Amino acid sequence: MNLLDDAVSRLERWKVLDTVAEPVRTAAHALVKPRLVRNALSGIPTGHPLHPVLTDFPIGAWSMAGVLDLFGEPTEKAADILVATGLVAAVPTAAAGFSDWSDTQGGETRLGIVHAALNVAALGLYGASLAARKAGARTAGRGLAFAGLGVLLTSGYLGGHLAFTKGVRVSRTAWHEGPTDWQDVGAASELSTDKPTLVQADDIPVLVVHDAGRFLALDNVCTHAGGSLNEGTIEDGCVTCPLHGSTFRLADGGVVHGPASTPQPSYDTRIRDGRVQIRARR
């Protein structure tokens, strides 16, 4: 294990962070609870998490401001504009990040609060940098911005670790392709009409629901955090995950309510000789 991995692992196990992280996480969860807020910050309109996309704006603006600062007076005004742009872009980016983080647990929550604290520190340094620039203290303004960039890069490393090592907001069905040919999953008469049924198709757990005389099938693993949909609730043609409340349409797997942003893989169904058959939707 290299030094960076070791340091991050220590942060994950540092339970003293819970005293700060848990109250903040609870507050963040309450703030993003309204459906319209949750859906927007989760990225449902795009079908992908919103936070990673938004991070490109402040990081890009502040990184380019650092490049322009190296050239001094000829590019001062452009650098100032980029610093200000990054400050504005950081607000919706932070909101989307807090929304994603509010559903984490344990080590992920601890890393997330450090990630957030570093981002707040970077935001403060860039705010101070802009103020110094406007006051004519160009050298101090550039120094504060470079300090902010260093903090931002450290925070970015933690953000990358959360996404790519811990799998925060990675679709839990990314490798679930399902059968491309019709596959028998049971007798129609044996599939329950009053509750969801869990079946297997190519080793993939599939939720089958008998709804209004037809069979509907979705991947049983919630795309958001891996919850078992068959343990959730069925209502108004939708299934709600028991873990974080993500709600999907049974008809096509579309997201109705976040925090999930990726649609649930759905399956075509048919009845042949009294048997229910499914295949991955084409």
XYZ file of C-alpha atoms in Angstrom, residues 21-22 24-34 37-55 91-113 115-116 119 158-160 162-164 166-172 223-225 243-244 246 255 257-262:
84
model
C -19.974 14.067 9.865
C -23.197 12.571 11.223
C -23.905 17.442 8.921
C -25.042 14.400 6.938
C -28.401 14.384 8.707
C -28.889 18.086 7.976
C -27.866 17.639 4.339
C -30.273 14.725 3.947
C -33.149 16.858 5.259
C -32.293 19.752 2.939
C -32.301 17.599 -0.204
C -35.351 15.557 0.770
C -37.952 17.464 -1.334
C -34.540 19.206 -5.178
C -33.457 15.586 -4.875
C -34.174 14.762 -8.508
C -32.364 17.838 -9.813
C -29.261 17.373 -7.652
C -29.125 13.638 -8.385
C -28.975 14.274 -12.125
C -32.131 12.384 -13.092
C -32.758 14.528 -16.217
C -29.375 13.412 -17.614
C -29.431 9.801 -16.407
C -26.057 10.276 -14.697
C -24.928 11.746 -11.361
C -24.738 15.542 -11.577
C -21.871 16.238 -9.175
C -18.969 14.848 -11.286
C -20.032 16.986 -14.250
C -20.313 20.165 -12.204
C -16.853 19.747 -10.650
C -22.138 26.632 -5.179
C -24.258 24.211 -7.288
C -21.324 21.783 -7.351
C -21.259 21.661 -3.554
C -25.052 21.243 -3.404
C -24.941 18.206 -5.715
C -22.006 16.772 -3.783
C -23.781 17.095 -0.440
C -26.833 15.392 -1.941
C -24.743 12.406 -3.034
C -22.835 12.305 0.251
C -25.978 12.368 2.400
C -26.647 8.698 1.548
C -23.178 7.387 2.444
C -22.196 5.446 5.542
C -19.126 4.608 7.622
C -15.783 5.203 5.958
C -17.377 6.844 2.936
C -19.077 9.401 5.179
C -15.809 10.157 6.968
C -13.881 10.632 3.740
C -16.719 12.738 2.393
C -16.676 15.185 5.304
C -13.446 16.128 1.130
C -16.097 18.758 1.879
C -13.425 22.202 -0.621
C -10.332 12.144 -2.125
C -13.243 12.689 -4.492
C -11.674 10.329 -6.997
C -14.760 7.953 -3.227
C -15.956 7.469 -6.797
C -13.480 4.968 -8.218
C -15.352 3.147 -2.896
C -17.845 3.177 -5.778
C -19.989 6.056 -4.505
C -22.651 6.773 -7.165
C -21.356 4.038 -9.480
C -24.270 2.062 -10.944
C -24.596 -1.260 -9.120
C -28.619 1.087 -9.378
C -27.971 3.631 -6.638
C -26.570 1.607 -3.747
C -32.367 1.615 1.435
C -32.610 5.253 0.347
C -35.083 5.597 -4.918
C -36.269 6.965 -12.235
C -37.495 9.815 -7.402
C -33.807 10.047 -6.483
C -31.207 9.642 -5.125
C -30.759 7.179 -8.016
C -30.061 8.838 -11.361
C -29.416 5.780 -13.523
